[in-house]
Amino acid sequence: NKAVEADAGSWRAYWFRGLVRQRLDDHQGAIADIDKVFGLEPPADNAWQFYKARALSKQVEGHYPAAEEDLTKAISLQKGDAELYVRRALVRDFQHNFEGAIEDYTTLSGLAPQYEEAYLGRGQAKARLGDYAGAMEDLDAAVYLAETKSRVYSTRGRVKLAKGDVEDGLADFDKGVELAADKSQAHFSRGLARFDTGDAKGARADFEEALKLDPKGLEYAALYRCLARRSLGEAAEARKEMKAFLDQREKKDDWFSKVARFLAGDLIEKDFLTAAKSKNPTLTSQQSCEAYWYAGALKRIAGDNATAKDYFQRCVATKQHHFIEYESAVWALKAKK
């Protein structure tokens, strides 16, 4: 701030303040600062970095077309940067442009043939298009190339579940845990798979282990642990545990807190669903995806299957396919058929 006050014509002052704002999750401020940078004629050699940084903040704000535009400009200036293709593929994926994502991952595989992310991402995109044979070919390659295989096994397990191979899919999650028994994410991923396929007891055990290994980093494990316990008839214990988890959090009024308060019984359903709405359409869609899933899950546990089905359909209608709640809702709807 002092640097900007001292020299409002310095592109460097706005650039570095923009980066700091980005790290503080002030993405609107970061975008404004980087916009300023472009108006101050910065060195052309650095332009691709400015586009790359601004694209990240636009992505977080849900401005996906604008983020893709910035990444395309960055790629035109720095064609050999593999990370740019990964980021644009992700942004395209968020916009349901799976063919475009596959194109970027294919380019990436040419730039870095040993980089498992190219095959991992392309496999997921192919699966979303229903090309499970092509997806499995890419995911098998990712397993072969990956140094840390646990995450890849979990991803392949998800795709196997999606195409109906439940037994083989769960076996992949078991491999992921076997290779990374000390990693919370491996247990969390298997817990989700177990929960979605109807094993609430096994899911509860995995969520417990995930939270034991990383009490604060995997907060959504606490939400799903609550659902698993309530599915097992442990409603009072689940609510008490959820309240205790909330009490130890520093943040008290973010979206996660609202979800947790709803599951703990401290926020009524009507207010919870209303709280999902935001001035940002993308944020509204994302929070509504979660809200309809958790509200539907409690309705299902209470035996109100008609309302649960309606909520799950509303969750899926948000098309937030990269959200765990979306996948859970898809599975819940399959179970009702």
Short mmCIF file of C-alpha atoms in Angstrom, two decimals:
data_model
loop_
_atom_site.label_atom_id
_atom_site.label_comp_id
_atom_site.label_asym_id
_atom_site.label_seq_id
_atom_site.Cartn_x
_atom_site.Cartn_y
_atom_site.Cartn_z
CA ASN A 1 0.00 0.00 0.00
CA LYS A 2 2.82 2.42 0.85
CA ALA A 3 4.57 1.58 -2.41
CA VAL A 4 1.41 2.38 -4.39
CA GLU A 5 1.01 5.66 -2.50
CA ALA A 6 4.65 6.55 -3.15
CA ASP A 7 4.54 5.75 -6.86
CA ALA A 8 1.11 5.17 -8.38
CA GLY A 9 2.77 4.68 -11.76
CA SER A 10 4.81 1.65 -10.67
CA TRP A 11 3.49 -1.59 -12.13
CA ARG A 12 5.62 -3.52 -9.64
CA ALA A 13 3.78 -2.03 -6.66
CA TYR A 14 0.40 -3.16 -7.98
CA TRP A 15 1.79 -6.54 -9.07
CA PHE A 16 3.19 -7.49 -5.69
CA ARG A 17 0.18 -6.12 -3.82
CA GLY A 18 -2.03 -8.17 -6.12
CA LEU A 19 -0.08 -11.34 -5.28
CA VAL A 20 -0.37 -10.64 -1.55
CA ARG A 21 -4.11 -10.01 -1.86
CA GLN A 22 -4.43 -13.27 -3.77
CA ARG A 23 -2.76 -15.17 -0.94
CA LEU A 24 -5.12 -13.49 1.51
CA ASP A 25 -8.08 -14.74 -0.58
CA ASP A 26 -8.96 -11.19 -1.63
CA HIS A 27 -9.36 -12.20 -5.26
CA GLN A 28 -11.41 -9.20 -6.32
CA GLY A 29 -8.63 -6.96 -5.00
CA ALA A 30 -6.02 -9.08 -6.76
CA ILE A 31 -7.85 -8.81 -10.08
CA ALA A 32 -8.14 -5.03 -9.68
CA ASP A 33 -4.41 -4.71 -8.99
CA ILE A 34 -3.37 -6.88 -11.93
CA ASP A 35 -5.74 -4.91 -14.17
CA LYS A 36 -3.76 -1.85 -13.06
CA VAL A 37 -0.51 -3.59 -13.97
CA PHE A 38 -1.64 -4.03 -17.57
CA GLY A 39 -2.49 -0.33 -17.76
CA LEU A 40 1.03 0.69 -16.75
CA GLU A 41 2.91 -0.95 -19.66
CA PRO A 42 4.83 -3.68 -17.83
CA PRO A 43 7.63 -5.56 -19.62
CA ALA A 44 6.20 -7.75 -22.37
CA ASP A 45 8.32 -10.71 -21.20
CA ASN A 46 6.37 -10.81 -17.94
CA ALA A 47 2.89 -10.58 -19.43
CA TRP A 48 2.20 -14.32 -19.38
CA GLN A 49 2.76 -14.40 -15.62
CA PHE A 50 0.25 -11.57 -15.13
CA TYR A 51 -2.36 -13.41 -17.20
CA LYS A 52 -1.67 -16.63 -15.28
CA ALA A 53 -2.07 -14.98 -11.88
CA ARG A 54 -5.20 -13.06 -12.84
CA ALA A 55 -6.72 -16.24 -14.27
CA LEU A 56 -6.36 -17.97 -10.89
CA SER A 57 -8.29 -15.23 -9.09
CA LYS A 58 -10.94 -15.17 -11.80
CA GLN A 59 -11.27 -18.94 -11.46
CA VAL A 60 -11.75 -18.73 -7.69
CA GLU A 61 -14.38 -16.01 -8.20
CA GLY A 62 -16.19 -18.31 -10.63
CA HIS A 63 -15.49 -16.22 -13.73
CA TYR A 64 -14.52 -19.25 -15.77
CA PRO A 65 -14.78 -17.86 -19.34
CA ALA A 66 -12.64 -14.85 -18.35
CA ALA A 67 -10.13 -17.15 -16.62
CA GLU A 68 -9.91 -19.32 -19.73
CA GLU A 69 -9.35 -16.23 -21.87
CA ASP A 70 -6.43 -15.13 -19.66
CA LEU A 71 -4.91 -18.62 -19.73
CA THR A 72 -5.22 -18.77 -23.51
CA LYS A 73 -3.32 -15.47 -23.74
CA ALA A 74 -0.68 -16.79 -21.34
CA ILE A 75 -0.29 -19.96 -23.41
CA SER A 76 0.15 -17.93 -26.60
CA LEU A 77 3.10 -16.19 -24.91
CA GLN A 78 4.57 -19.22 -23.10
CA LYS A 79 3.61 -22.35 -25.06
CA GLY A 80 6.01 -24.65 -23.22
CA ASP A 81 4.64 -24.08 -19.71
CA ALA A 82 2.91 -27.33 -18.71
CA GLU A 83 1.13 -25.80 -15.73
CA LEU A 84 -0.78 -23.41 -17.99
CA TYR A 85 -2.35 -26.33 -19.84
CA VAL A 86 -3.32 -28.03 -16.57
CA ARG A 87 -4.99 -24.84 -15.33
CA ARG A 88 -6.86 -24.23 -18.59
CA ALA A 89 -7.98 -27.86 -18.68
CA LEU A 90 -9.41 -27.46 -15.17
CA VAL A 91 -11.22 -24.24 -16.09
CA ARG A 92 -12.63 -25.92 -19.18
CA ASP A 93 -13.72 -28.85 -17.05
CA PHE A 94 -15.59 -26.48 -14.72
CA GLN A 95 -17.46 -25.20 -17.77
CA HIS A 96 -18.34 -28.76 -18.86
CA ASN A 97 -16.11 -28.36 -21.92
CA PHE A 98 -14.69 -31.85 -21.49
CA GLU A 99 -13.53 -32.09 -25.10
CA GLY A 100 -11.49 -28.91 -24.61
CA ALA A 101 -10.04 -30.28 -21.37
CA ILE A 102 -9.04 -33.49 -23.17
CA GLU A 103 -7.34 -31.41 -25.87
CA ASP A 104 -5.27 -29.58 -23.23
CA TYR A 105 -4.34 -32.78 -21.41
CA THR A 106 -3.31 -34.34 -24.72
CA THR A 107 -1.04 -31.36 -25.44
CA LEU A 108 0.34 -31.70 -21.93
CA SER A 109 1.12 -35.39 -22.50
CA GLY A 110 3.20 -34.35 -25.50
CA LEU A 111 5.07 -31.69 -23.51
CA ALA A 112 5.64 -33.97 -20.50
CA PRO A 113 5.10 -37.65 -21.45
CA GLN A 114 6.07 -38.85 -17.96
CA TYR A 115 3.73 -36.47 -16.12
CA GLU A 116 0.90 -38.54 -14.68
CA GLU A 117 -1.37 -35.50 -14.30
CA ALA A 118 -1.90 -35.43 -18.06
CA TYR A 119 -3.30 -38.96 -18.07
CA LEU A 120 -5.12 -38.58 -14.76
CA GLY A 121 -6.96 -35.47 -15.88
CA ARG A 122 -7.70 -36.77 -19.35
CA GLY A 123 -9.01 -40.02 -17.90
CA GLN A 124 -11.46 -38.15 -15.69
CA ALA A 125 -12.62 -35.98 -18.59
CA LYS A 126 -13.18 -39.04 -20.77
CA ALA A 127 -15.18 -40.69 -17.99
CA ARG A 128 -17.44 -37.64 -17.79
CA LEU A 129 -18.15 -38.10 -21.49
CA GLY A 130 -18.98 -41.76 -20.89
CA ASP A 131 -15.81 -43.05 -22.59
CA TYR A 132 -14.92 -45.47 -19.81
CA ALA A 133 -12.63 -47.62 -21.97
CA GLY A 134 -10.52 -44.60 -22.88
CA ALA A 135 -10.66 -43.36 -19.30
CA MET A 136 -9.35 -46.64 -17.90
CA GLU A 137 -6.51 -46.70 -20.44
CA ASP A 138 -5.38 -43.25 -19.30
CA LEU A 139 -5.84 -43.99 -15.61
CA ASP A 140 -3.87 -47.22 -15.90
CA ALA A 141 -1.06 -45.18 -17.45
CA ALA A 142 -1.30 -42.67 -14.59
CA VAL A 143 -0.98 -45.50 -12.05
CA TYR A 144 2.13 -46.75 -13.85
CA LEU A 145 3.77 -43.29 -14.03
CA ALA A 146 2.86 -41.87 -10.63
CA GLU A 147 5.45 -41.78 -7.88
CA THR A 148 2.69 -41.28 -5.31
CA LYS A 149 0.13 -43.81 -6.44
CA SER A 150 -2.45 -43.55 -3.66
CA ARG A 151 -4.28 -40.55 -5.15
CA VAL A 152 -4.31 -42.15 -8.59
CA TYR A 153 -5.82 -45.37 -7.22
CA SER A 154 -8.54 -43.33 -5.53
CA THR A 155 -9.31 -41.48 -8.76
CA ARG A 156 -9.40 -44.71 -10.75
CA GLY A 157 -11.62 -46.21 -8.06
CA ARG A 158 -14.11 -43.37 -8.53
CA VAL A 159 -14.27 -43.97 -12.26
CA LYS A 160 -14.78 -47.70 -11.72
CA LEU A 161 -17.65 -46.94 -9.38
CA ALA A 162 -19.17 -44.56 -11.93
CA LYS A 163 -19.17 -47.26 -14.59
CA GLY A 164 -20.72 -49.78 -12.23
CA ASP A 165 -17.68 -51.83 -11.14
CA VAL A 166 -18.28 -51.41 -7.42
CA GLU A 167 -16.14 -54.30 -6.20
CA ASP A 168 -13.13 -53.35 -8.34
CA GLY A 169 -13.61 -49.70 -7.48
CA LEU A 170 -13.56 -50.32 -3.74
CA ALA A 171 -10.49 -52.52 -4.23
CA ASP A 172 -8.68 -49.52 -5.72
CA PHE A 173 -9.56 -47.43 -2.67
CA ASP A 174 -8.20 -50.21 -0.47
CA LYS A 175 -4.93 -50.06 -2.43
CA GLY A 176 -4.84 -46.32 -1.93
CA VAL A 177 -5.13 -46.73 1.83
CA GLU A 178 -2.62 -49.59 1.85
CA LEU A 179 -0.03 -47.36 0.15
CA ALA A 180 -0.77 -44.29 2.26
CA ALA A 181 -2.17 -45.50 5.57
CA ASP A 182 -0.71 -42.43 7.29
CA LYS A 183 -2.37 -39.97 4.90
CA SER A 184 -5.76 -38.52 5.77
CA GLN A 185 -6.84 -38.03 2.16
CA ALA A 186 -6.60 -41.76 1.39
CA HIS A 187 -8.96 -42.60 4.25
CA PHE A 188 -11.30 -39.74 3.38
CA SER A 189 -11.54 -40.87 -0.25
CA ARG A 190 -12.32 -44.45 0.75
CA GLY A 191 -14.78 -43.19 3.33
CA LEU A 192 -16.69 -41.31 0.64
CA ALA A 193 -16.76 -44.40 -1.58
CA ARG A 194 -17.97 -46.56 1.28
CA PHE A 195 -20.63 -44.06 2.28
CA ASP A 196 -21.94 -43.66 -1.27
CA THR A 197 -22.14 -47.43 -1.77
CA GLY A 198 -24.05 -47.99 1.47
CA ASP A 199 -21.35 -48.97 3.98
CA ALA A 200 -22.00 -46.34 6.65
CA LYS A 201 -20.07 -48.26 9.32
CA GLY A 202 -16.93 -48.59 7.20
CA ALA A 203 -17.29 -44.97 6.14
CA ARG A 204 -17.48 -43.78 9.74
CA ALA A 205 -14.25 -45.63 10.54
CA ASP A 206 -12.46 -44.00 7.60
CA PHE A 207 -13.70 -40.51 8.42
CA GLU A 208 -12.59 -41.00 12.04
CA GLU A 209 -9.11 -42.00 10.88
CA ALA A 210 -8.92 -39.10 8.42
CA LEU A 211 -9.79 -36.62 11.16
CA LYS A 212 -7.38 -38.27 13.57
CA LEU A 213 -4.55 -37.82 11.06
CA ASP A 214 -5.55 -34.28 10.06
CA PRO A 215 -8.13 -32.76 12.45
CA LYS A 216 -8.34 -29.37 10.71
CA GLY A 217 -7.25 -29.93 7.13
CA LEU A 218 -10.06 -32.24 6.02
CA GLU A 219 -13.06 -30.53 7.55
CA TYR A 220 -15.57 -32.11 5.19
CA ALA A 221 -14.72 -35.46 6.74
CA ALA A 222 -16.45 -34.14 9.86
CA LEU A 223 -19.61 -33.42 7.86
CA TYR A 224 -19.67 -36.87 6.31
CA ARG A 225 -18.83 -38.49 9.65
CA CYS A 226 -21.95 -36.82 11.01
CA LEU A 227 -24.03 -38.25 8.14
CA ALA A 228 -22.53 -41.71 8.63
CA ARG A 229 -23.26 -41.70 12.35
CA ARG A 230 -26.81 -40.49 11.80
CA SER A 231 -27.28 -43.23 9.18
CA LEU A 232 -26.25 -45.70 11.88
CA GLY A 233 -28.86 -44.37 14.31
CA GLU A 234 -26.40 -42.31 16.35
CA ALA A 235 -28.14 -38.96 15.90
CA ALA A 236 -27.55 -37.51 19.37
CA GLU A 237 -23.86 -38.43 19.35
CA ALA A 238 -23.46 -37.10 15.81
CA ARG A 239 -24.97 -33.70 16.67
CA LYS A 240 -22.87 -33.40 19.83
CA GLU A 241 -19.71 -34.29 17.90
CA MET A 242 -20.56 -31.76 15.17
CA LYS A 243 -21.04 -28.99 17.74
CA ALA A 244 -17.71 -29.84 19.37
CA PHE A 245 -16.00 -29.68 15.99
CA LEU A 246 -17.53 -26.27 15.34
CA ASP A 247 -16.45 -24.95 18.74
CA GLN A 248 -12.76 -25.57 18.02
CA ARG A 249 -12.84 -23.77 14.64
CA GLU A 250 -11.53 -20.22 14.36
CA LYS A 251 -13.98 -19.26 11.63
CA LYS A 252 -17.53 -19.04 12.93
CA ASP A 253 -19.61 -17.59 10.12
CA ASP A 254 -18.33 -19.04 6.84
CA TRP A 255 -20.30 -21.43 4.61
CA PHE A 256 -18.82 -24.53 6.25
CA SER A 257 -20.08 -23.31 9.62
CA LYS A 258 -23.60 -22.99 8.24
CA VAL A 259 -23.49 -26.56 6.90
CA ALA A 260 -22.15 -27.84 10.21
CA ARG A 261 -24.76 -25.90 12.22
CA PHE A 262 -27.49 -27.39 10.04
CA LEU A 263 -26.21 -30.92 10.64
CA ALA A 264 -25.86 -30.18 14.35
CA GLY A 265 -29.49 -29.07 14.52
CA ASP A 266 -28.75 -25.40 15.20
CA LEU A 267 -29.95 -24.05 11.82
CA ILE A 268 -33.37 -24.85 10.40
CA GLU A 269 -33.63 -26.21 6.87
CA LYS A 270 -35.40 -23.17 5.38
CA ASP A 271 -32.72 -20.76 6.64
CA PHE A 272 -29.98 -23.15 5.56
CA LEU A 273 -31.23 -23.36 1.98
CA THR A 274 -31.66 -19.58 1.88
CA ALA A 275 -28.11 -19.06 3.17
CA ALA A 276 -26.76 -20.89 0.12
CA LYS A 277 -27.75 -17.97 -2.11
CA SER A 278 -25.12 -15.37 -2.95
CA LYS A 279 -24.66 -12.36 -5.23
CA ASN A 280 -22.13 -14.49 -7.12
CA PRO A 281 -24.06 -16.94 -9.38
CA THR A 282 -21.23 -19.48 -9.35
CA LEU A 283 -21.00 -19.41 -5.57
CA THR A 284 -24.78 -19.80 -5.35
CA SER A 285 -24.62 -22.86 -7.59
CA GLN A 286 -21.79 -24.42 -5.58
CA GLN A 287 -23.35 -23.78 -2.18
CA SER A 288 -26.77 -24.90 -3.40
CA CYS A 289 -25.19 -28.15 -4.58
CA GLU A 290 -23.95 -28.78 -1.06
CA ALA A 291 -27.09 -27.51 0.67
CA TYR A 292 -29.45 -29.74 -1.30
CA TRP A 293 -27.23 -32.77 -0.73
CA TYR A 294 -26.99 -32.38 3.05
CA ALA A 295 -30.67 -31.48 3.40
CA GLY A 296 -31.58 -34.44 1.21
CA ALA A 297 -29.32 -36.78 3.16
CA LEU A 298 -31.10 -35.91 6.42
CA LYS A 299 -34.48 -36.36 4.75
CA ARG A 300 -33.41 -39.79 3.53
CA ILE A 301 -32.22 -40.78 7.01
CA ALA A 302 -35.58 -39.59 8.42
CA GLY A 303 -37.42 -41.76 5.90
CA ASP A 304 -38.80 -38.88 3.78
CA ASN A 305 -37.66 -40.40 0.50
CA ALA A 306 -39.83 -38.23 -1.74
CA THR A 307 -38.32 -34.96 -0.49
CA ALA A 308 -34.87 -36.53 -0.40
CA LYS A 309 -35.16 -37.49 -4.06
CA ASP A 310 -36.28 -33.97 -4.97
CA TYR A 311 -33.31 -32.45 -3.13
CA PHE A 312 -30.85 -34.87 -4.71
CA GLN A 313 -32.19 -33.98 -8.15
CA ARG A 314 -31.79 -30.30 -7.35
CA CYS A 315 -28.21 -30.99 -6.24
CA VAL A 316 -27.39 -32.79 -9.49
CA ALA A 317 -29.09 -30.02 -11.50
CA THR A 318 -26.39 -27.58 -10.35
CA LYS A 319 -23.93 -29.59 -12.51
CA GLN A 320 -21.14 -29.13 -9.96
CA HIS A 321 -19.66 -32.47 -11.03
CA HIS A 322 -16.35 -31.82 -9.27
CA PHE A 323 -18.04 -31.62 -5.86
CA ILE A 324 -18.17 -34.68 -3.61
CA GLU A 325 -21.77 -33.81 -2.75
CA TYR A 326 -22.75 -33.98 -6.42
CA GLU A 327 -21.28 -37.47 -6.71
CA SER A 328 -23.01 -38.55 -3.51
CA ALA A 329 -26.35 -37.26 -4.84
CA VAL A 330 -25.86 -39.18 -8.10
CA TRP A 331 -25.28 -42.36 -6.08
CA ALA A 332 -28.27 -41.67 -3.87
CA LEU A 333 -30.51 -41.33 -6.92
CA LYS A 334 -29.17 -44.59 -8.34
CA ALA A 335 -30.00 -46.34 -5.09
CA LYS A 336 -33.61 -45.19 -5.35
CA LYS A 337 -34.10 -46.74 -8.78
#
